[in-house]
Amino acid sequence: MTIKPWREIAVPHQDVLKGTFQESEFAADISQVHQGKASPEYQDPSQFFARTYITEGMALLLDSVVKRLGGQGGDPVIQLQTAFGGGKTHTMLAVYHLAKGERPVSELNGISVIVDAAGVTELPKARVAVIDGINFSVSEPKPHGAIRCHTLWGELAWQLGGESGYELVRAADESGTSPDKDTIIVLLSQAAPCVILMDELVAYYRQFQEGRSYPAGTFETNMTFIQALTEGIKSVPKAIMLASLPDSHNAGEGRGQVVLAELENYFRRLHKIWKPVSKDEAFSIVRRRLFDRIDDQLSMDDVCRAFADFYIANKTELPNETQEGRYLDRMKQAYPIHPEIFDRLYEDWSTLAGFQRTRGVLQLLAQIVHRLWKDGNSDLMIMPGSLPLYDATVRNKCLDFLPQGWDPVIDQDIDGEHSRPADLDKQPLFGKIQAGRRLTRTVFLGSAPGSAGKMTKGLESEHILLGVAQPEQAIGHYKDALKRLLDKLNYINHENSRFWFDITPNLRREMETRKQRFTERDDVIPLLKDRVNRVMAKGHVFAGIHVFTASVDVPDEYGVGPRLVVLAPNAAFSKGASNTAFAAAEEILRNRGDQPRQKQNRLLFLAPDYDVVSRLREQARSYLAWASIVSDIEAEKLVLDTIQVKQAKKQKDDADQSLLRMVRDTYKWLICPSEEFVKGKPTLNWEAVAVSTASSNLVQEIENKLREEEWLITDWSPVHLMNILKQWYFKDGMQEISALKVWQDTNCYLYLPRLVNSQVFDRAISQGLETEDFFGYASGKDGDNYLGFAFGRNALVTIDDSALLIEKEAALQYKERTKPKPAPQPGPVVLGGINEPGSGAKPQPEPPLPPTTVHAAKKQFYGTINLDPIKAKMDFATIVDEVVQQFTAKIGVNVEISIEIRATSRDGFDETVQRTIKENCNVLKFGNVEFE
């Protein structure tokens, strides 16, 4: 008997044939349909039901809806809850089109049977309200002409009753308070028969933050509304509500779980009649959507029977389920797609994040069918071995759901004209049936989703043969080809009759075993500390970067810059969740070992990302494992061939590079502590911001982010210093404060600005002294007199125990009080009154002056003095006032001042002192600086 290939029996829809389908067309959107903006296959009821397979669960639900709208019982409230991509929205669309009654029931494929079975002679047209949670904002009202609906109940009333319906709840809508049950009953009674469809409720309720009020009300008032609505709808015979809720895995973290639990409390007592799509029902759903018709039903039956007979004849080589009569029914139901494809997609691929069960299968199979039809594929059925991974579109669709790294695996080991399986297929025995590529495609489909993180990996040999062998072929040829592939391929793995592909060569098995040898404390943490230190290139502003450092070892000193503390992997940060990072940072912030920390405002923190840190640990273990393999190879403890040796060394290097990249990806959260006063008490606040992981210099990126967020001040305006002085120091009659104390306070208290170093503080003072707008300065004080007083002029500012900052008005008064009095002007010399007018005396000639000796003018001055280092600042200020200013006050006098400092220590200067002094001297532009 000659059996036909699938493409001579099954005819795909035109959009699949031509490749003009859009992936978005497989995504039902009830809001788009309600607004009349959806594609015809969803917008038009006839087309919708023509391409819709009515599952058992959908039939039960539609039966209840028909009875309810016909006044013959039925459930008033139905909860739809299933996993991601389980068909909830599609089911709600079926209810929508049925209730709207825009087409006669006779034109809706499969509906007449349901209506007749329910005993309803004529289904009334119902008013339908659609509440799509992702299309509503809690803060932005929904406009409808002159009416603006703020709440769910306002929108519901508008959709069901227009302006008159809205008037029933206007007061409740505008105040954000839930209407009572009686008002809801009145609204529903006026609108009946009516259907309320609520989709994505969790997405809407998740917007409400605890304790906050919005134009849409509060979380509590909205929960009250749900309770009143579910209770009120029971009292209106021809009203029905369907609400969809995700399962707990797809509700999101944190707030989403809280919302889901609250909503489930109200819906838990309600009757659930909806049954999600089963795997076997998906066969019919996919066929109805992708294929227009089966042209030859008898030929289809012949193909399925030939497969069933072939499986029975080779029962020892194939899975047990192929021997059951039910498997023949499954093949007929799924035709022209082999059931093994559905099993792999639903059991393996549907576990991947983002792969929706029905929609994901449709999207992938539409691409596959289009390519196979275009290429004239002659397989009897579309099987796992038929998967056209040589096509870029199909391959990319698969790779969308897989981690990075699969491209070279597919190109080299799975499919494509230059792949190793293609080389195998050049041999006549294997090429006739394309054994190499059919096998590798099947192993890929069955193993790629589970290649990482799965305890039992791979696909059994029985299922591999099921995915490739067709009637009248010798299964033994495939078994021989599989053995050849094990010797040829770099990325295939084999253990206990299971086969799988992975993105690393097959030495990975040895590496995975070795990973278990390494402990967190003794191996992983020291390695990560080293790699983090590598990433932390030297910066410009930090006095120190402390990686995984205990609090006792983080210095508590004023220093020349702030300190960055890099938290350990177990202190990770996560948005919207409890953070171990804050607790770990606070321990270091508040304490230095057993002692309280004083200079808290000198610390900043870098924390790992909670979602990435576990992968960082795993990557560290992978590197350690590869390093141990290479070490054993070099020590001749492990004997491998040349290719494997090269692979092992390359994997070690790649793992090291990946570890460094992952360190960058993981350590991204910059954390800053601050304090604000609440009811007179300082309250600790934490702020976190992500730094770019793409920058080549992480420390430079951190410094830029600190300046951008103003968490670290590099240039401080004197007006800010003046405000700090007014707020914290110049009060209760205080008119002066130690400048050193102010600087030290900025190092200690988290509610004060965090300055990079004392030079920033010095510059702010110097700039402020240039005018009389901010404050005064004195280098010291003797009784009531300020030494080195400066206010409204340039001055050399030095911050020590004697330096003072003076309140503006006090400085002004002191300046006026100490302003020098003007010298008396010289007048005419009077000698005994002889020159007085009217005396009549004649002036007498002055006696001649004694001869004077002419001396050469002195043009240079030199002076030296030894200063007490304890009082040097005060003494130097006096020297400037009394000596230097005598010269600088005269025009044409050039003054040069040199300072020579000599210091000796019996025990020698330690490295910290040397580094600090050299850095300060560089900032102050010293000429020669040497330690001997």
PDB file of C-alpha atoms in Angstrom, residues 704-815:
ATOM      1  CA  ASN A 704      30.129  59.046  38.569  1.00  0.00           C
ATOM      2  CA  LYS A 705      26.894  57.634  39.982  1.00  0.00           C
ATOM      3  CA  LEU A 706      27.710  58.991  43.455  1.00  0.00           C
ATOM      4  CA  ARG A 707      28.174  62.475  42.022  1.00  0.00           C
ATOM      5  CA  GLU A 708      25.051  62.130  39.870  1.00  0.00           C
ATOM      6  CA  GLU A 709      22.924  61.129  42.874  1.00  0.00           C
ATOM      7  CA  GLU A 710      24.661  63.789  45.037  1.00  0.00           C
ATOM      8  CA  TRP A 711      25.557  61.105  47.576  1.00  0.00           C
ATOM      9  CA  LEU A 712      29.150  62.332  47.445  1.00  0.00           C
ATOM     10  CA  ILE A 713      29.951  66.053  47.294  1.00  0.00           C
ATOM     11  CA  THR A 714      33.037  67.048  45.311  1.00  0.00           C
ATOM     12  CA  ASP A 715      32.296  70.765  45.049  1.00  0.00           C
ATOM     13  CA  TRP A 716      30.377  72.468  47.851  1.00  0.00           C
ATOM     14  CA  SER A 717      28.896  75.943  47.605  1.00  0.00           C
ATOM     15  CA  PRO A 718      29.421  78.180  50.654  1.00  0.00           C
ATOM     16  CA  VAL A 719      25.681  78.833  50.753  1.00  0.00           C
ATOM     17  CA  HIS A 720      25.152  75.171  51.660  1.00  0.00           C
ATOM     18  CA  LEU A 721      27.778  75.398  54.374  1.00  0.00           C
ATOM     19  CA  MET A 722      26.080  78.549  55.712  1.00  0.00           C
ATOM     20  CA  ASN A 723      22.727  76.719  55.813  1.00  0.00           C
ATOM     21  CA  ILE A 724      24.283  73.810  57.713  1.00  0.00           C
ATOM     22  CA  LEU A 725      25.814  76.255  60.222  1.00  0.00           C
ATOM     23  CA  LYS A 726      22.483  78.026  60.733  1.00  0.00           C
ATOM     24  CA  GLN A 727      20.535  74.779  61.096  1.00  0.00           C
ATOM     25  CA  TRP A 728      22.819  72.917  63.481  1.00  0.00           C
ATOM     26  CA  TYR A 729      25.348  75.293  65.082  1.00  0.00           C
ATOM     27  CA  PHE A 730      24.462  79.025  65.130  1.00  0.00           C
ATOM     28  CA  LYS A 731      21.490  78.792  67.431  1.00  0.00           C
ATOM     29  CA  ASP A 732      20.734  79.425  71.078  1.00  0.00           C
ATOM     30  CA  GLY A 733      23.093  82.439  71.025  1.00  0.00           C
ATOM     31  CA  MET A 734      26.052  80.580  69.497  1.00  0.00           C
ATOM     32  CA  GLN A 735      28.062  82.906  67.250  1.00  0.00           C
ATOM     33  CA  GLU A 736      31.123  80.807  66.537  1.00  0.00           C
ATOM     34  CA  ILE A 737      31.968  77.136  66.122  1.00  0.00           C
ATOM     35  CA  SER A 738      35.134  75.145  65.671  1.00  0.00           C
ATOM     36  CA  ALA A 739      35.712  74.614  61.955  1.00  0.00           C
ATOM     37  CA  LEU A 740      37.362  71.292  62.756  1.00  0.00           C
ATOM     38  CA  LYS A 741      34.265  70.134  64.611  1.00  0.00           C
ATOM     39  CA  VAL A 742      32.028  70.946  61.644  1.00  0.00           C
ATOM     40  CA  TRP A 743      34.309  69.004  59.301  1.00  0.00           C
ATOM     41  CA  GLN A 744      34.463  66.082  61.716  1.00  0.00           C
ATOM     42  CA  ASP A 745      30.689  66.118  62.152  1.00  0.00           C
ATOM     43  CA  THR A 746      30.228  65.705  58.396  1.00  0.00           C
ATOM     44  CA  ASN A 747      32.288  62.556  58.727  1.00  0.00           C
ATOM     45  CA  CYS A 748      30.132  61.208  61.534  1.00  0.00           C
ATOM     46  CA  TYR A 749      26.470  62.098  61.111  1.00  0.00           C
ATOM     47  CA  LEU A 750      24.365  60.667  58.287  1.00  0.00           C
ATOM     48  CA  TYR A 751      22.034  63.653  58.176  1.00  0.00           C
ATOM     49  CA  LEU A 752      24.926  65.936  57.109  1.00  0.00           C
ATOM     50  CA  PRO A 753      26.375  66.101  53.586  1.00  0.00           C
ATOM     51  CA  ARG A 754      29.018  63.526  52.667  1.00  0.00           C
ATOM     52  CA  LEU A 755      32.084  65.425  51.415  1.00  0.00           C
ATOM     53  CA  VAL A 756      34.803  63.718  49.422  1.00  0.00           C
ATOM     54  CA  ASN A 757      37.590  65.120  51.615  1.00  0.00           C
ATOM     55  CA  SER A 758      38.591  68.078  53.752  1.00  0.00           C
ATOM     56  CA  GLN A 759      39.765  70.035  50.690  1.00  0.00           C
ATOM     57  CA  VAL A 760      36.128  70.357  49.600  1.00  0.00           C
ATOM     58  CA  PHE A 761      35.339  71.768  53.048  1.00  0.00           C
ATOM     59  CA  ASP A 762      38.352  74.131  52.883  1.00  0.00           C
ATOM     60  CA  ARG A 763      37.371  75.418  49.433  1.00  0.00           C
ATOM     61  CA  ALA A 764      33.813  76.107  50.562  1.00  0.00           C
ATOM     62  CA  ILE A 765      35.161  78.200  53.450  1.00  0.00           C
ATOM     63  CA  SER A 766      37.650  80.053  51.244  1.00  0.00           C
ATOM     64  CA  GLN A 767      35.013  80.867  48.656  1.00  0.00           C
ATOM     65  CA  GLY A 768      32.612  82.007  51.364  1.00  0.00           C
ATOM     66  CA  LEU A 769      35.161  84.401  52.839  1.00  0.00           C
ATOM     67  CA  GLU A 770      35.511  86.300  49.570  1.00  0.00           C
ATOM     68  CA  THR A 771      32.250  88.118  50.317  1.00  0.00           C
ATOM     69  CA  GLU A 772      30.457  89.217  53.465  1.00  0.00           C
ATOM     70  CA  ASP A 773      27.373  87.133  52.571  1.00  0.00           C
ATOM     71  CA  PHE A 774      28.027  83.914  54.474  1.00  0.00           C
ATOM     72  CA  PHE A 775      30.316  83.705  57.530  1.00  0.00           C
ATOM     73  CA  GLY A 776      33.619  84.803  58.981  1.00  0.00           C
ATOM     74  CA  TYR A 777      36.768  82.877  59.822  1.00  0.00           C
ATOM     75  CA  ALA A 778      39.546  83.107  62.377  1.00  0.00           C
ATOM     76  CA  SER A 779      42.644  80.980  62.747  1.00  0.00           C
ATOM     77  CA  GLY A 780      42.396  81.290  66.518  1.00  0.00           C
ATOM     78  CA  LYS A 781      41.181  83.397  69.409  1.00  0.00           C
ATOM     79  CA  ASP A 782      42.965  85.311  72.158  1.00  0.00           C
ATOM     80  CA  GLY A 783      40.486  86.543  74.723  1.00  0.00           C
ATOM     81  CA  ASP A 784      37.943  88.565  72.789  1.00  0.00           C
ATOM     82  CA  ASN A 785      40.250  89.028  69.819  1.00  0.00           C
ATOM     83  CA  TYR A 786      40.185  86.816  66.737  1.00  0.00           C
ATOM     84  CA  LEU A 787      43.564  85.890  65.318  1.00  0.00           C
ATOM     85  CA  GLY A 788      43.890  85.714  61.564  1.00  0.00           C
ATOM     86  CA  PHE A 789      40.380  87.130  61.224  1.00  0.00           C
ATOM     87  CA  ALA A 790      38.953  87.080  57.668  1.00  0.00           C
ATOM     88  CA  PHE A 791      35.586  88.290  56.438  1.00  0.00           C
ATOM     89  CA  GLY A 792      35.000  89.544  52.909  1.00  0.00           C
ATOM     90  CA  ARG A 793      38.555  88.900  51.723  1.00  0.00           C
ATOM     91  CA  ASN A 794      40.793  86.094  50.546  1.00  0.00           C
ATOM     92  CA  ALA A 795      42.431  84.142  53.317  1.00  0.00           C
ATOM     93  CA  LEU A 796      44.588  81.071  53.803  1.00  0.00           C
ATOM     94  CA  VAL A 797      42.235  78.571  55.467  1.00  0.00           C
ATOM     95  CA  THR A 798      43.640  75.862  57.651  1.00  0.00           C
ATOM     96  CA  ILE A 799      41.392  73.546  59.632  1.00  0.00           C
ATOM     97  CA  ASP A 800      42.750  72.662  63.057  1.00  0.00           C
ATOM     98  CA  ASP A 801      41.709  72.806  66.713  1.00  0.00           C
ATOM     99  CA  SER A 802      41.971  76.624  66.779  1.00  0.00           C
ATOM    100  CA  ALA A 803      40.163  77.532  63.548  1.00  0.00           C
ATOM    101  CA  LEU A 804      36.731  79.084  63.999  1.00  0.00           C
ATOM    102  CA  LEU A 805      33.742  79.778  61.781  1.00  0.00           C
ATOM    103  CA  ILE A 806      31.928  82.952  62.847  1.00  0.00           C
ATOM    104  CA  GLU A 807      28.271  83.756  62.358  1.00  0.00           C
ATOM    105  CA  LYS A 808      27.776  86.423  59.666  1.00  0.00           C
ATOM    106  CA  GLU A 809      26.362  89.240  61.863  1.00  0.00           C
ATOM    107  CA  ALA A 810      28.928  88.610  64.584  1.00  0.00           C
ATOM    108  CA  ALA A 811      31.711  88.726  61.987  1.00  0.00           C
ATOM    109  CA  LEU A 812      30.357  91.999  60.611  1.00  0.00           C
ATOM    110  CA  GLN A 813      30.212  93.579  64.064  1.00  0.00           C
ATOM    111  CA  TYR A 814      33.729  92.410  64.894  1.00  0.00           C
ATOM    112  CA  LYS A 815      35.060  93.826  61.651  1.00  0.00           C
TER     113      LYS A 815
END
